PDB file of C-alpha atoms and ligand atoms in Angstrom:
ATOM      1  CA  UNK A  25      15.404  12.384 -11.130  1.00 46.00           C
ATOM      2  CA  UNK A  26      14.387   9.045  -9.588  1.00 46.00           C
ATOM      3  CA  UNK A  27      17.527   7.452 -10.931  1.00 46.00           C
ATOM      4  CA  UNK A  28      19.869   9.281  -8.725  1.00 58.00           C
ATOM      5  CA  UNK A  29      17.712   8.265  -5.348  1.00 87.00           C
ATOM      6  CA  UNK A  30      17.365   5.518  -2.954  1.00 93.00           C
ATOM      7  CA  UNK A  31      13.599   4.651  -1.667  1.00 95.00           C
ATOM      8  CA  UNK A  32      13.349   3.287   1.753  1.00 96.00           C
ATOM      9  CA  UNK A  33      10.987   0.041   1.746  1.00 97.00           C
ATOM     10  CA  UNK A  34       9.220  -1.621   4.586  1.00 98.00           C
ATOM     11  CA  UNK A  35       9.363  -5.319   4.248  1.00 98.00           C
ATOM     12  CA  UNK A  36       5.636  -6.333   4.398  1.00 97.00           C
ATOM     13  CA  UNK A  37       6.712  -9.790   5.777  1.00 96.00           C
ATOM     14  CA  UNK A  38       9.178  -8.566   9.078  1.00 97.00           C
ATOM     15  CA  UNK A  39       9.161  -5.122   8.695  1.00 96.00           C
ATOM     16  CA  UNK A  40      12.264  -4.445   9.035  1.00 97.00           C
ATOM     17  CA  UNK A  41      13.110  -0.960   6.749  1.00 97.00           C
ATOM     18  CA  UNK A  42      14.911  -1.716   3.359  1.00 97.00           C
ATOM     19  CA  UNK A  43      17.117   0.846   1.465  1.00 96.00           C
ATOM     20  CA  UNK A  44      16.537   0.435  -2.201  1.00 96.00           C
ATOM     21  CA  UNK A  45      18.259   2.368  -4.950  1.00 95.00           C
ATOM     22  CA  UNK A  46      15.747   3.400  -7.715  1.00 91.00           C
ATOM     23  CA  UNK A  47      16.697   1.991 -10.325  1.00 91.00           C
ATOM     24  CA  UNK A  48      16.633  -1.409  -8.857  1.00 94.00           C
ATOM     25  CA  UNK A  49      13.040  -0.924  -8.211  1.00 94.00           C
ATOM     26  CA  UNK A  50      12.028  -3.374 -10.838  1.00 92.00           C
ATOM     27  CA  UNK A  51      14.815  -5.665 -10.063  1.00 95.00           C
ATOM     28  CA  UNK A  52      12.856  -7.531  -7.552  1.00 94.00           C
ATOM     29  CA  UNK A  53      14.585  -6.766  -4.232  1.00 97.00           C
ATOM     30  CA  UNK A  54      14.872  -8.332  -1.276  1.00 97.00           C
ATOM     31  CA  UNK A  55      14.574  -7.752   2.034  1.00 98.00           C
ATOM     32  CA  UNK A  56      17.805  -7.758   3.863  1.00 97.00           C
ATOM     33  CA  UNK A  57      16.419  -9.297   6.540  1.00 98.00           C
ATOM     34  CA  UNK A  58      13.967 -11.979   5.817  1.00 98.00           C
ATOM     35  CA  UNK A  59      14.462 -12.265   1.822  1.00 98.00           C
ATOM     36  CA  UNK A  60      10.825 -11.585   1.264  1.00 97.00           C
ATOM     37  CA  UNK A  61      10.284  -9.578  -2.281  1.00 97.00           C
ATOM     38  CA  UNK A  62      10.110  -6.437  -1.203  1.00 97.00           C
ATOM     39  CA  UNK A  63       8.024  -4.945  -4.152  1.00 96.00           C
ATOM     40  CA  UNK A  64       5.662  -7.511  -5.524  1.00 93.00           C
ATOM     41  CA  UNK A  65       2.545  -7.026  -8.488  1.00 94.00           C
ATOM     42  CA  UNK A  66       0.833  -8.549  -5.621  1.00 95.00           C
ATOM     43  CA  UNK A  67      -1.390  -7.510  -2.416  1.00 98.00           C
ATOM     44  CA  UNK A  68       0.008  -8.246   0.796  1.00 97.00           C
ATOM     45  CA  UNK A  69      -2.193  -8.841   3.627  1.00 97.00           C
ATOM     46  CA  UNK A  70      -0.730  -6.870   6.188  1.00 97.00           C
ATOM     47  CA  UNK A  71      -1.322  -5.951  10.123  1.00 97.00           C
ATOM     48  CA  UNK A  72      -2.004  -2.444  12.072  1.00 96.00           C
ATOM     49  CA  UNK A  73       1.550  -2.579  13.554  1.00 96.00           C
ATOM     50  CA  UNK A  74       3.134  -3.771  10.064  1.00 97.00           C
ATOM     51  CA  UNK A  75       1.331  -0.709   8.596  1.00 97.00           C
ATOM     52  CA  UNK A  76       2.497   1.938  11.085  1.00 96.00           C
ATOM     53  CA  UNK A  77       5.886   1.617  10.317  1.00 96.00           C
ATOM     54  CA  UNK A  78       5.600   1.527   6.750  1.00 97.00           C
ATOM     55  CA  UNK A  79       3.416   4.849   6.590  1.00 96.00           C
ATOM     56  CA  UNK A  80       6.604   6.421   8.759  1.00 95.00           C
ATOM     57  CA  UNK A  81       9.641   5.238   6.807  1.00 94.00           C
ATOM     58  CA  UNK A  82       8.622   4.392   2.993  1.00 96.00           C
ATOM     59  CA  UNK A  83       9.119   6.893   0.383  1.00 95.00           C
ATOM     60  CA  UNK A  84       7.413   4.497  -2.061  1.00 95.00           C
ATOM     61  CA  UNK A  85       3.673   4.778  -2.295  1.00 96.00           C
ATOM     62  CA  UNK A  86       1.248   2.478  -0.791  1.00 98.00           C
ATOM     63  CA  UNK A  87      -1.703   1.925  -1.061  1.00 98.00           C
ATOM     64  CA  UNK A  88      -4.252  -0.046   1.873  1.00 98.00           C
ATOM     65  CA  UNK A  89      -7.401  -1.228   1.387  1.00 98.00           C
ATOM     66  CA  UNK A  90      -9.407  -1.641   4.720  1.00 98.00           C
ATOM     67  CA  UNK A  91     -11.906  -4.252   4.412  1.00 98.00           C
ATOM     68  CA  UNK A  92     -13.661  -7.427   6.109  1.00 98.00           C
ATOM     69  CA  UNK A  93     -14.778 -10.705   5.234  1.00 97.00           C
ATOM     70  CA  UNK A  94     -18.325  -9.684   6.311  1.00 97.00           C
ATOM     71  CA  UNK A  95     -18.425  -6.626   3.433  1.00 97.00           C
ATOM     72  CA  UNK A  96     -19.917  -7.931   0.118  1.00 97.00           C
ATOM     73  CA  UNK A  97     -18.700  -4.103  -1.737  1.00 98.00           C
ATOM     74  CA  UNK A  98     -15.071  -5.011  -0.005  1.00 98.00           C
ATOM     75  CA  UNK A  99     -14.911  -8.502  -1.464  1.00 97.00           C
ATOM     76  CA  UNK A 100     -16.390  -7.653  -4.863  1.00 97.00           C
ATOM     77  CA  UNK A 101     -13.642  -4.877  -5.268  1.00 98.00           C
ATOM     78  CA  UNK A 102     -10.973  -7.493  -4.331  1.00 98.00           C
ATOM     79  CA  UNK A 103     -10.072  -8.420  -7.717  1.00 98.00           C
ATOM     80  CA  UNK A 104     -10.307  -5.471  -9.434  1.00 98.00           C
ATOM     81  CA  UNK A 105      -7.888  -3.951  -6.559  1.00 98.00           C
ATOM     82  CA  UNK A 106      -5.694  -6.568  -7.123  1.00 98.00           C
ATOM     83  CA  UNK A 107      -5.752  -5.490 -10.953  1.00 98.00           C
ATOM     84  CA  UNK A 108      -4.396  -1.808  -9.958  1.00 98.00           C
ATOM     85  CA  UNK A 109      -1.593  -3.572  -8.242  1.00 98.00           C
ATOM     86  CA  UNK A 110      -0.156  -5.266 -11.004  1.00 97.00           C
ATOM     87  CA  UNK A 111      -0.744  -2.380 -13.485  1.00 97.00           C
ATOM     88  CA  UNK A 112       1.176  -0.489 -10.522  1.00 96.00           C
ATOM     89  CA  UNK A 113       3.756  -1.839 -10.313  1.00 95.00           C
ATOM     90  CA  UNK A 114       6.843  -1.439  -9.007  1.00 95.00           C
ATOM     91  CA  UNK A 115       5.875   2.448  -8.728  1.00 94.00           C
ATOM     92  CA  UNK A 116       3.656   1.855  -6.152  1.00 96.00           C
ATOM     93  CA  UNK A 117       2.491  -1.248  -3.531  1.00 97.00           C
ATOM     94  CA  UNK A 118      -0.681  -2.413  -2.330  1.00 98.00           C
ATOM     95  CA  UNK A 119      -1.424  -4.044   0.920  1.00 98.00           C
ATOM     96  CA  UNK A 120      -4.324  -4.851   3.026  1.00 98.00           C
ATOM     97  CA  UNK A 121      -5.929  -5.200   6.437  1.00 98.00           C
ATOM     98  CA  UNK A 122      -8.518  -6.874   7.605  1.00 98.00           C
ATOM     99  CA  UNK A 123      -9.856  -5.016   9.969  1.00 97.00           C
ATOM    100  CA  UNK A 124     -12.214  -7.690  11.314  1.00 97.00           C
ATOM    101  CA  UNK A 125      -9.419  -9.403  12.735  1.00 97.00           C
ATOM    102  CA  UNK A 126      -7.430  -6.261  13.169  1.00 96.00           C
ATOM    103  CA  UNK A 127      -9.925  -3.543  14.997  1.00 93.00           C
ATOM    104  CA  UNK A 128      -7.160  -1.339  16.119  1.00 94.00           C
ATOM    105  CA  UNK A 129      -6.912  -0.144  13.039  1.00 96.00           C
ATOM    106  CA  UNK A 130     -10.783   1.574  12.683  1.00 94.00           C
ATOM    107  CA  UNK A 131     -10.075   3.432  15.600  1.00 94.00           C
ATOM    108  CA  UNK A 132      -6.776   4.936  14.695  1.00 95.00           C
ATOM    109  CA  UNK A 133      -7.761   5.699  11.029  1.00 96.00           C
ATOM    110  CA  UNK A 134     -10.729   6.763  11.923  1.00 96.00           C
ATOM    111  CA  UNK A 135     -12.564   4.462   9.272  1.00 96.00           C
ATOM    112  CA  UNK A 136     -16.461   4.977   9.260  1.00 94.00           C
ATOM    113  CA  UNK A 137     -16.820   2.682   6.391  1.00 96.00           C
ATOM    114  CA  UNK A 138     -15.233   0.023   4.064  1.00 97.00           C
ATOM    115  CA  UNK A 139     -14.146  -0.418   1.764  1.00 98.00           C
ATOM    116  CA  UNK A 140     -11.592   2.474   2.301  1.00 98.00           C
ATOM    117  CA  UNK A 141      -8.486   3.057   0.746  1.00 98.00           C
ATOM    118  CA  UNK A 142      -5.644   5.077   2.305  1.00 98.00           C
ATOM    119  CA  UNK A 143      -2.916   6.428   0.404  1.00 98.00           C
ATOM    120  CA  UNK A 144       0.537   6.537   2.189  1.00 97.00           C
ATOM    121  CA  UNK A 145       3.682   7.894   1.174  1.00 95.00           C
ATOM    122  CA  UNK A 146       6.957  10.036   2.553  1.00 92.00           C
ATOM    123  CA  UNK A 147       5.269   9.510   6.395  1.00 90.00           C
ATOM    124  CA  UNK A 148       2.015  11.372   5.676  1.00 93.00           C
ATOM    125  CA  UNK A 149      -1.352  10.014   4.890  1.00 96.00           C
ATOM    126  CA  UNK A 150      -1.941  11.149   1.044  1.00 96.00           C
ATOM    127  CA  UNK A 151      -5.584  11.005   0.153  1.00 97.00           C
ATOM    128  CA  UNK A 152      -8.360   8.613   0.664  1.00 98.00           C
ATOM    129  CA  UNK A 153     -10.954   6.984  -1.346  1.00 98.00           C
ATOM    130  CA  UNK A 154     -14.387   5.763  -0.189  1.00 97.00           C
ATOM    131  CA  UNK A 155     -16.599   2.348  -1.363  1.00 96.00           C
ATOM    132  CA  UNK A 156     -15.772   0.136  -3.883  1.00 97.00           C
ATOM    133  CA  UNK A 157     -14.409   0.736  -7.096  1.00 97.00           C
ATOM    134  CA  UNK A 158     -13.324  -0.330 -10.425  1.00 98.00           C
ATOM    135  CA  UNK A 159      -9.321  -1.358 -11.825  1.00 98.00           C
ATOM    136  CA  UNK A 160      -8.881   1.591 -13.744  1.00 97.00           C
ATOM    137  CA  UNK A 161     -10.247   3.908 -10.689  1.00 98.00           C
ATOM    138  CA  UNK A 162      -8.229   2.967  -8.276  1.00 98.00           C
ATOM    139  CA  UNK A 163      -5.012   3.399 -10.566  1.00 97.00           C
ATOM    140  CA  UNK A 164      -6.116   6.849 -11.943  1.00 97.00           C
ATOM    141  CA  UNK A 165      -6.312   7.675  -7.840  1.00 97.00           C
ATOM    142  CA  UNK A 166      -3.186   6.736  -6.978  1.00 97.00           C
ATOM    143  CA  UNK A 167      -1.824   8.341 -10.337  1.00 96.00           C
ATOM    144  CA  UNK A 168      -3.106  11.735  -9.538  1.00 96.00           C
ATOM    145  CA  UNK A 169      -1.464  11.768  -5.790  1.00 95.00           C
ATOM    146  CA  UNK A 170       1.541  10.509  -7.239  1.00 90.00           C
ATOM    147  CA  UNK A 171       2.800  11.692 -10.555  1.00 72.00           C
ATOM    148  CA  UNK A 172       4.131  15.065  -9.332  1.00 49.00           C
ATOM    149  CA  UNK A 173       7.106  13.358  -7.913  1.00 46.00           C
ATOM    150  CA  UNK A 174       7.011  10.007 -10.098  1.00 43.00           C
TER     151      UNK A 174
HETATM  152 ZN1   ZN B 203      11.745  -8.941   5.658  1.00 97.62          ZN
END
């Protein structure tokens, strides 16, 4: 069923919105703009303003993990977050924010705590999931909010 659509992509480098059919998902596309990989096995480190247009235009999931430099449970779930990504993808992107350097974003996402991780997809805010975690629990989240329409 996902053959015969297009997802619309927010380049995480100028964030300019990318049309992207598909199937050419895992043919490492480009932004039309910049010609930054658009979907990458990678997290990109992302800002507030970066993040509120790709929570409004992409139909692609994506996943953001709030933390700070400051937050031992934050950096200790780095890697393993990093693991989900790559196991992830191209079905899904991760990006982050620091929200030392960006405090906008605690305010408008009403974060309490880090690490937090926010779930975006089709302009909504999916589910979220609290303190750090391991690999395989962070893909089995995004799994579960994603598979109906995978
Ligand atoms: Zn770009």
């Amino acid at each position: 069923m996902d053959q015969a659509m297009s997802h619309h992509i927010t380049c995480l480098s100028c964030a300019t919105v990318n049309r992207v059919p598909a199937e050419r998902l895992s043919a490492h596309p480009k932004c039309g703009t910049c010609g930054a990989k658009l979907v990458e096995a990678k997290v990109h480190d992302i800002d507030t303003a970066t993040l509120r247009k790709a929570e409004t235009k992409d139909t692609l999931p994506l996943l953001v993990d709030f933390w700070a430099p400051w937050c031992g449970p934050c950096r200790a779930m780095a890697p393993e977050f990093s693991k989900a990504a790559q196991a992830l993808s191209p079905h899904a992107r991760f990006a982050k924010i620091n929200t030392q350097v960006h405090g906008d974003a605690s305010q408008r996402y009403g974060i309490r705590g880090i690490p937090l991780l926010i779930l975006f997809r089709n302009g909504q805010e999916v589910a979220r999931l609290t303190g750090a975690r391991p690999a395989a629990e962070i893909e089995a989240f995004v799994r579960s909010h994603t598979k109906a329409r995978a």
